[in-house]
GROMACS .gro file of C-alpha atoms in nm:
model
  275
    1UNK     CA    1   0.000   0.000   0.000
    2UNK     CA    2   0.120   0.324  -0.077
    3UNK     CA    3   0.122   0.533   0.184
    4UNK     CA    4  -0.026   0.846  -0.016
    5UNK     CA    5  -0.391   0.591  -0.022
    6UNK     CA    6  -0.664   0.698   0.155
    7UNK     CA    7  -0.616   0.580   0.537
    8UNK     CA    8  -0.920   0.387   0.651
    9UNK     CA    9  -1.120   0.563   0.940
   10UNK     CA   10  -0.941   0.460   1.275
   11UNK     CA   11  -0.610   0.340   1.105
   12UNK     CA   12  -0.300   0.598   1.272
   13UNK     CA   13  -0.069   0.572   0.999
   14UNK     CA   14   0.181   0.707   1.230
   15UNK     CA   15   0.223   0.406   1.466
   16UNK     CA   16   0.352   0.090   1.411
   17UNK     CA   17   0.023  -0.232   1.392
   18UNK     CA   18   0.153  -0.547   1.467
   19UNK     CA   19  -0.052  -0.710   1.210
   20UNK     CA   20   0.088  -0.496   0.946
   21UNK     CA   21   0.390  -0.574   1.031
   22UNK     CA   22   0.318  -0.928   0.987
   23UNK     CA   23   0.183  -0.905   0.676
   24UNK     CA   24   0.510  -0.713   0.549
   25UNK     CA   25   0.736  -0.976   0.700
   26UNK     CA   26   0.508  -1.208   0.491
   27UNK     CA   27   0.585  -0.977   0.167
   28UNK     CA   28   0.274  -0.792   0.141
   29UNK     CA   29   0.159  -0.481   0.070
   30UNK     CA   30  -0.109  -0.374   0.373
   31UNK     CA   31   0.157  -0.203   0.536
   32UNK     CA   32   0.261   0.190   0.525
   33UNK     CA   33   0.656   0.323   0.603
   34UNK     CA   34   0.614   0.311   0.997
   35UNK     CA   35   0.563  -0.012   0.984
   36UNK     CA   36   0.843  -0.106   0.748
   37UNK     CA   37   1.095   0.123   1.015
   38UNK     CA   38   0.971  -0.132   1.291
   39UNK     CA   39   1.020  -0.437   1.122
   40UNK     CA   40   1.358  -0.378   0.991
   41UNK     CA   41   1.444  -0.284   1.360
   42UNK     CA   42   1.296  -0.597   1.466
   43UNK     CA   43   1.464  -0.780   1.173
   44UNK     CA   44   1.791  -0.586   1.340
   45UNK     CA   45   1.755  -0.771   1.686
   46UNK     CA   46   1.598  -1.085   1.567
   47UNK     CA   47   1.723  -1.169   1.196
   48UNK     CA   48   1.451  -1.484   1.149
   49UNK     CA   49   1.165  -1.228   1.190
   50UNK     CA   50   1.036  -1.326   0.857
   51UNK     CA   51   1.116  -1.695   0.907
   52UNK     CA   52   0.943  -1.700   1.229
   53UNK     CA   53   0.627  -1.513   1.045
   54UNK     CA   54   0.644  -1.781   0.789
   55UNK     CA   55   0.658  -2.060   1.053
   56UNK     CA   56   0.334  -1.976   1.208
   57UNK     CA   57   0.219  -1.885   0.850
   58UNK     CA   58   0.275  -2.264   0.723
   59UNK     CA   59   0.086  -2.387   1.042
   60UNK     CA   60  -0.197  -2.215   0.987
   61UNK     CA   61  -0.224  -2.358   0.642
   62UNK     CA   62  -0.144  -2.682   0.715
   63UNK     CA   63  -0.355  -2.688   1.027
   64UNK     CA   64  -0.687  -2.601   0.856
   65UNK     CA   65  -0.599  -2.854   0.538
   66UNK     CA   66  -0.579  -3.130   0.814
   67UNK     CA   67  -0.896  -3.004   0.976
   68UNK     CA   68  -1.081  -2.978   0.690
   69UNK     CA   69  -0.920  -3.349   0.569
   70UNK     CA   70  -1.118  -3.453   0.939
   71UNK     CA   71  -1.438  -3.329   0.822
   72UNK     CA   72  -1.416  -2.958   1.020
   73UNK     CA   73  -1.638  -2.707   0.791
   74UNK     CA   74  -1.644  -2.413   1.016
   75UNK     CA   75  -1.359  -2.199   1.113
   76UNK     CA   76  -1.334  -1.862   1.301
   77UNK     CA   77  -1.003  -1.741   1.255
   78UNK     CA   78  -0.933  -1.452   1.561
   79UNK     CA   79  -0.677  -1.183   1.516
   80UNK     CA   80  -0.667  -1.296   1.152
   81UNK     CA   81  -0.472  -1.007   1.018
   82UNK     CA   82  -0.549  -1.155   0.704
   83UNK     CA   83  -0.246  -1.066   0.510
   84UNK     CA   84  -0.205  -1.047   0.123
   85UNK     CA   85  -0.203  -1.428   0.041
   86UNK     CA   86  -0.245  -1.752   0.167
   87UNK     CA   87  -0.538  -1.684   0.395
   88UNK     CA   88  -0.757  -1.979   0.607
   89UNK     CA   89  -1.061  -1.963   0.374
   90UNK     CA   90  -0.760  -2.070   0.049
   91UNK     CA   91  -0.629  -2.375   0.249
   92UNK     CA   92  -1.023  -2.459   0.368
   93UNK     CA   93  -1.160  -2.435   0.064
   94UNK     CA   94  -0.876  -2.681  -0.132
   95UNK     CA   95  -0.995  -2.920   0.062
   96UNK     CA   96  -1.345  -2.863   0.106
   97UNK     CA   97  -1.537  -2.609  -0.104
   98UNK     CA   98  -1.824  -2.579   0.097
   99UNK     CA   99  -1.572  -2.491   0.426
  100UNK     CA  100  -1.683  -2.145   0.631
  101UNK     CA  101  -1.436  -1.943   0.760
  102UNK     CA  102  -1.548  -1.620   0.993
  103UNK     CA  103  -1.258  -1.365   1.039
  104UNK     CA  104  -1.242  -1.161   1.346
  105UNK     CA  105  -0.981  -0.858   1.432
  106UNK     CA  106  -1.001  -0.548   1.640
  107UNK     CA  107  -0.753  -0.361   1.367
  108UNK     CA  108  -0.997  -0.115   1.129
  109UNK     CA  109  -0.695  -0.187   0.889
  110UNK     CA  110  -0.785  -0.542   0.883
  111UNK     CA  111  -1.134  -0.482   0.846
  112UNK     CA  112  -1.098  -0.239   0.504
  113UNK     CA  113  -0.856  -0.479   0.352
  114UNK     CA  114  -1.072  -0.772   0.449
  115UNK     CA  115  -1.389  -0.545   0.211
  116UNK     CA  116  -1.140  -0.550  -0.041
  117UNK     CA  117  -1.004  -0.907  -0.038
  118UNK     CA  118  -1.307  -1.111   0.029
  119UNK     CA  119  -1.571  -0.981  -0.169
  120UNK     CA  120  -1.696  -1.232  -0.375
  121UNK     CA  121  -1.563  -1.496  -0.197
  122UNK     CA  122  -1.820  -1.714  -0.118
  123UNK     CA  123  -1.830  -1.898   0.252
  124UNK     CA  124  -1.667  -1.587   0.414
  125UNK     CA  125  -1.728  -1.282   0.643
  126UNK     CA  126  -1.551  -1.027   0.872
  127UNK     CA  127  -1.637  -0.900   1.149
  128UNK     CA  128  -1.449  -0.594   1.380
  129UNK     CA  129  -1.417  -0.778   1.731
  130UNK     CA  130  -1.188  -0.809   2.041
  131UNK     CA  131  -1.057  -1.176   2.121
  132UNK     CA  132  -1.054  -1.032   2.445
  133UNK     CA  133  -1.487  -1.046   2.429
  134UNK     CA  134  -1.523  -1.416   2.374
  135UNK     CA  135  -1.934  -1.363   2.417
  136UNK     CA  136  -1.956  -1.046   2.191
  137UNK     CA  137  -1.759  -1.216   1.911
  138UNK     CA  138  -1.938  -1.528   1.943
  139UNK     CA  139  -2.290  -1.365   1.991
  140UNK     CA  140  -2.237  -1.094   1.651
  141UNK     CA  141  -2.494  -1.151   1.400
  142UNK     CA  142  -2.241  -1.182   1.150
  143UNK     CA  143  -2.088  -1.496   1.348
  144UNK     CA  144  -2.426  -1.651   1.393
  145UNK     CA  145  -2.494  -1.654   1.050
  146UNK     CA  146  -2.186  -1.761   0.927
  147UNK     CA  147  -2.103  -2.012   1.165
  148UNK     CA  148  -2.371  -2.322   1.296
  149UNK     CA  149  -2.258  -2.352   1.611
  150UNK     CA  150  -2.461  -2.719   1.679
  151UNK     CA  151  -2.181  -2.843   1.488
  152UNK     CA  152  -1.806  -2.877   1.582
  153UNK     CA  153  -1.579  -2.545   1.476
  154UNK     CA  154  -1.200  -2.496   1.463
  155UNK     CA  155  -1.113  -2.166   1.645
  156UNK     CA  156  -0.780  -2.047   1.543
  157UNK     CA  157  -0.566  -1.851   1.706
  158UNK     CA  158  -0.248  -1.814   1.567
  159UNK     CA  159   0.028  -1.558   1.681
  160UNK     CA  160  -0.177  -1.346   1.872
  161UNK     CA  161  -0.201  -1.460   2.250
  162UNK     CA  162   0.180  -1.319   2.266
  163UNK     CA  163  -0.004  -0.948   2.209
  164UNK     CA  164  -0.254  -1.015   2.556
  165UNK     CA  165  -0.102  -0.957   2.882
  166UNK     CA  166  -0.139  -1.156   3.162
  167UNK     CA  167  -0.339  -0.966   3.286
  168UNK     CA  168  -0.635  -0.997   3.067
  169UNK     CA  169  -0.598  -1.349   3.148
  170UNK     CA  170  -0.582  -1.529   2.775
  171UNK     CA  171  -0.582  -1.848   2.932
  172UNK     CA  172  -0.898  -1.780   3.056
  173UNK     CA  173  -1.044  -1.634   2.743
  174UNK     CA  174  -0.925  -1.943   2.541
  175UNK     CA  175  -1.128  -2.185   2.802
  176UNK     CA  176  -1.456  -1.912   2.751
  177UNK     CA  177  -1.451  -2.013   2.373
  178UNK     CA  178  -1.389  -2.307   2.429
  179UNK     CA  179  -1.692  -2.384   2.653
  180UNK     CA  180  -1.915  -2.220   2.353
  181UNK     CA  181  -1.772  -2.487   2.090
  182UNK     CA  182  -1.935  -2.822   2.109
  183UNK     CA  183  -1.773  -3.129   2.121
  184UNK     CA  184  -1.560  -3.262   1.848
  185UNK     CA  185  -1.439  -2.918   1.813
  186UNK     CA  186  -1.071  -2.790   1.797
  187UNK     CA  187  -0.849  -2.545   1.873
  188UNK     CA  188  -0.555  -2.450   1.715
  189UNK     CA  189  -0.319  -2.205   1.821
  190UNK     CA  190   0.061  -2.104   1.835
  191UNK     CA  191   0.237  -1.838   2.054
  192UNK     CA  192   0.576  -1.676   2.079
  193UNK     CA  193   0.798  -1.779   2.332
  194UNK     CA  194   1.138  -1.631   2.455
  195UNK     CA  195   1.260  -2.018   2.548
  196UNK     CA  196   1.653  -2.078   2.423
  197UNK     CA  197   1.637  -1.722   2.274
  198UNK     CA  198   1.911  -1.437   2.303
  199UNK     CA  199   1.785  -1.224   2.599
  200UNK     CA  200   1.963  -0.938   2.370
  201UNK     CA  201   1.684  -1.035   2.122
  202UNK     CA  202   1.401  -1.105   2.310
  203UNK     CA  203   1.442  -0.739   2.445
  204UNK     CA  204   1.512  -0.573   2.161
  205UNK     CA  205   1.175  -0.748   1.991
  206UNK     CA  206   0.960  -0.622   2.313
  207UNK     CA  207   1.106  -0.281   2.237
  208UNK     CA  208   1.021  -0.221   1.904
  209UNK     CA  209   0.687  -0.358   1.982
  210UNK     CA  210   0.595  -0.160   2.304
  211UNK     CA  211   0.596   0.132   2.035
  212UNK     CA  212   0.376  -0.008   1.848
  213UNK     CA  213  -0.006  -0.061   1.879
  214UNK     CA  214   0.061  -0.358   2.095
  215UNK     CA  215   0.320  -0.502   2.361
  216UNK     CA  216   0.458  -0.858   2.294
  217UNK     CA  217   0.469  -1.058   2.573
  218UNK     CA  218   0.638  -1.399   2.510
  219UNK     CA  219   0.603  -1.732   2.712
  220UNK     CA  220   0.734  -2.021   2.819
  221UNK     CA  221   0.650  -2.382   2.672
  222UNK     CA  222   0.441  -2.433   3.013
  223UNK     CA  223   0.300  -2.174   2.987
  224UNK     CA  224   0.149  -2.184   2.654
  225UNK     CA  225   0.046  -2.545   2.741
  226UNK     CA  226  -0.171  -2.389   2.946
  227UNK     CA  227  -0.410  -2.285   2.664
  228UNK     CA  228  -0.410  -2.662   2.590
  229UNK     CA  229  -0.598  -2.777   2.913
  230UNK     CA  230  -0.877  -3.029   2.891
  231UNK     CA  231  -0.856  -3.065   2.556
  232UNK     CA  232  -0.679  -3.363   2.329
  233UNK     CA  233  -0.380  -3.253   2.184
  234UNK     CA  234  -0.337  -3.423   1.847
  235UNK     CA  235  -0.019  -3.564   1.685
  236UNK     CA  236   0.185  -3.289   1.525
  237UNK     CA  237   0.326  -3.498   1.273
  238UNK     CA  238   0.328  -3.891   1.161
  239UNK     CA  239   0.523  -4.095   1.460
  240UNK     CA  240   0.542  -3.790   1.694
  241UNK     CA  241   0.346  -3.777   2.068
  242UNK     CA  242   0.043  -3.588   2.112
  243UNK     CA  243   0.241  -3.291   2.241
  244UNK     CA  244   0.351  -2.910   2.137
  245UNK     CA  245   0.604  -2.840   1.874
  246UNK     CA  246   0.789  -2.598   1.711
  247UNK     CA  247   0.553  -2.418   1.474
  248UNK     CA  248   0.774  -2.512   1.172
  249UNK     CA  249   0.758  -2.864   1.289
  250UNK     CA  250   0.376  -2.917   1.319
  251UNK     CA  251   0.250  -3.099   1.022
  252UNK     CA  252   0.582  -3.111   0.840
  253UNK     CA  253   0.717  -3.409   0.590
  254UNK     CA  254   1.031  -3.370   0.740
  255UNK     CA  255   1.025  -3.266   1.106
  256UNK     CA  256   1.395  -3.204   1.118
  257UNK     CA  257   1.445  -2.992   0.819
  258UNK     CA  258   1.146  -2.785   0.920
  259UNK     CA  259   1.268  -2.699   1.253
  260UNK     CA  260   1.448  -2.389   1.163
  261UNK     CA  261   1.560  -2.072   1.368
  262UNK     CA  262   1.262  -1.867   1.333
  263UNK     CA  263   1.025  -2.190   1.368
  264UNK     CA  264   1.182  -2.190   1.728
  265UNK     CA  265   0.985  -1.884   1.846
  266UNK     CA  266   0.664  -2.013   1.848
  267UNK     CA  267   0.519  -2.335   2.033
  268UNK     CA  268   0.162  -2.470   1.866
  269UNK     CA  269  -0.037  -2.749   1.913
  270UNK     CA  270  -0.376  -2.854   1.742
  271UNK     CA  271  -0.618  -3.005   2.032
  272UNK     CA  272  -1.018  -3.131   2.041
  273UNK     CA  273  -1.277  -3.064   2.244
  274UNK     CA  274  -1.384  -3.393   2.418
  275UNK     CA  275  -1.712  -3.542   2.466
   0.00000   0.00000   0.00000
């Protein structure tokens, strides 16, 4: 995007979005020169930015092509960001053409590209909302026509929990959507962590970040098992223990070649809802 366009109501051009920033380490174009500034500083202090984008980038896709390959049909991707390509509804809809995906994010950026990129796209919809406001999200008339919510859903929630503070408690915002879902339902989620990293980079991440529109708070493996509670983690890969990986790693043909330096800042796991 060139940053003479039009700036959608509520965008500040002049501060940093996290999800603009993602989608420039993922070589789009929904991004203006402040946010270009702040990635290459993050880039500075953390040279697999972009690998570590693309990590959680490839588990995402291959996440929803193995839900959809076990009969999921509904998705609600939150904090979607919903960069230039390579989007849930695309690896849904390989596998299952008749696959729903509701997007959710609280940026107004996200929400004038998304008018842009899926009009016309059948099975789709947007809607401006909080993760934070599991029962507002859930409860939009948007989401309840989109999504049948007798029937099992995958909630994703991929590289965003490192953006909520412990003290909004995602942990217990996860379990909230969770208890909505029925049965047979999933969750699938990744999160930065700081484990085996360079404190010099892990601090020079958090301070590009706490200039932006939102802090990064990274976590241990524990904790982000935490998100997992209750639920039935599923294999990551063919031979491998129901357990979290790194997010290059989950999913891959080749574990070992996919388990790269920027794969190692994110932990993910997919998981289902028992009866």
């Amino acid at each position: 995007m060139s940053d003479t366009d039009q700036v959608p109501p509520g965008v500040d051009p002049d501060i940093p979005s996290p999800a603009r920033m993602y989608d420039f380490y993922l070589g789009g174009t929904e991004n203006f020169e402040v946010d270009r500034i702040a990635a290459a500083k993050v880039k500075a202090a953390m040279p697999e930015a972009e690998d570590a984008a693309w990590a959680n980038r490839g588990f995402l896709q291959r996440a929803v092509s193995w839900l959809a390959r076990h009969d999921i049909r509904q998705f609600i991707d939150v904090g979607a960001g919903l960069p230039t390509r390579n989007n849930t509804h695309d690896a849904a809809q390989a596998v299952a053409p008749e696959a729903r995906v509701l997007y959710a994010d609280n940026d107004p950026m996200v929400r004038a590209h998304a008018q842009k990129l899926l009009t016309g796209v059948n099975g789709t919809a947007f809607i401006q909302a909080d993760f934070r406001d599991p029962e507002g999200l859930l409860a939009h008339p948007i989401t309840q026509a989109t999504i049948d919510f007798t029937q099992p859903v995958a909630l994703l929630v991929v590289a965003l929990t490192h953006f909520v503070p412990d003290a909004d408690d995602p942990w217990g915002v996860i379990r909230r959507y969770m208890d909505r879902l029925v049965p047979g339902s999933y969750l699938a989620l990744s999160a930065g962590t700081h484990d085996r990293q360079a404190e010099r980079a892990v601090s020079g991440l958090k301070d590009v970040y706490s200039k932006s529109s939102a802090n990064v708070h990274t976590r241990t493996r524990e904790e982000i098992a935490r998100y997992f509670d209750g639920l039935e983690i599923v294999p990551p890969y063919e031979g491998a223990a129901p357990d979290l990986v790194y997010a290059g790693e989950w999913g891959a043909e080749d574990p070992e070649a996919a388990d790269s330096d920027g794969s190692r800042w994110s932990y993910c796991a997919v998981a289902k809802k028992p009866a």
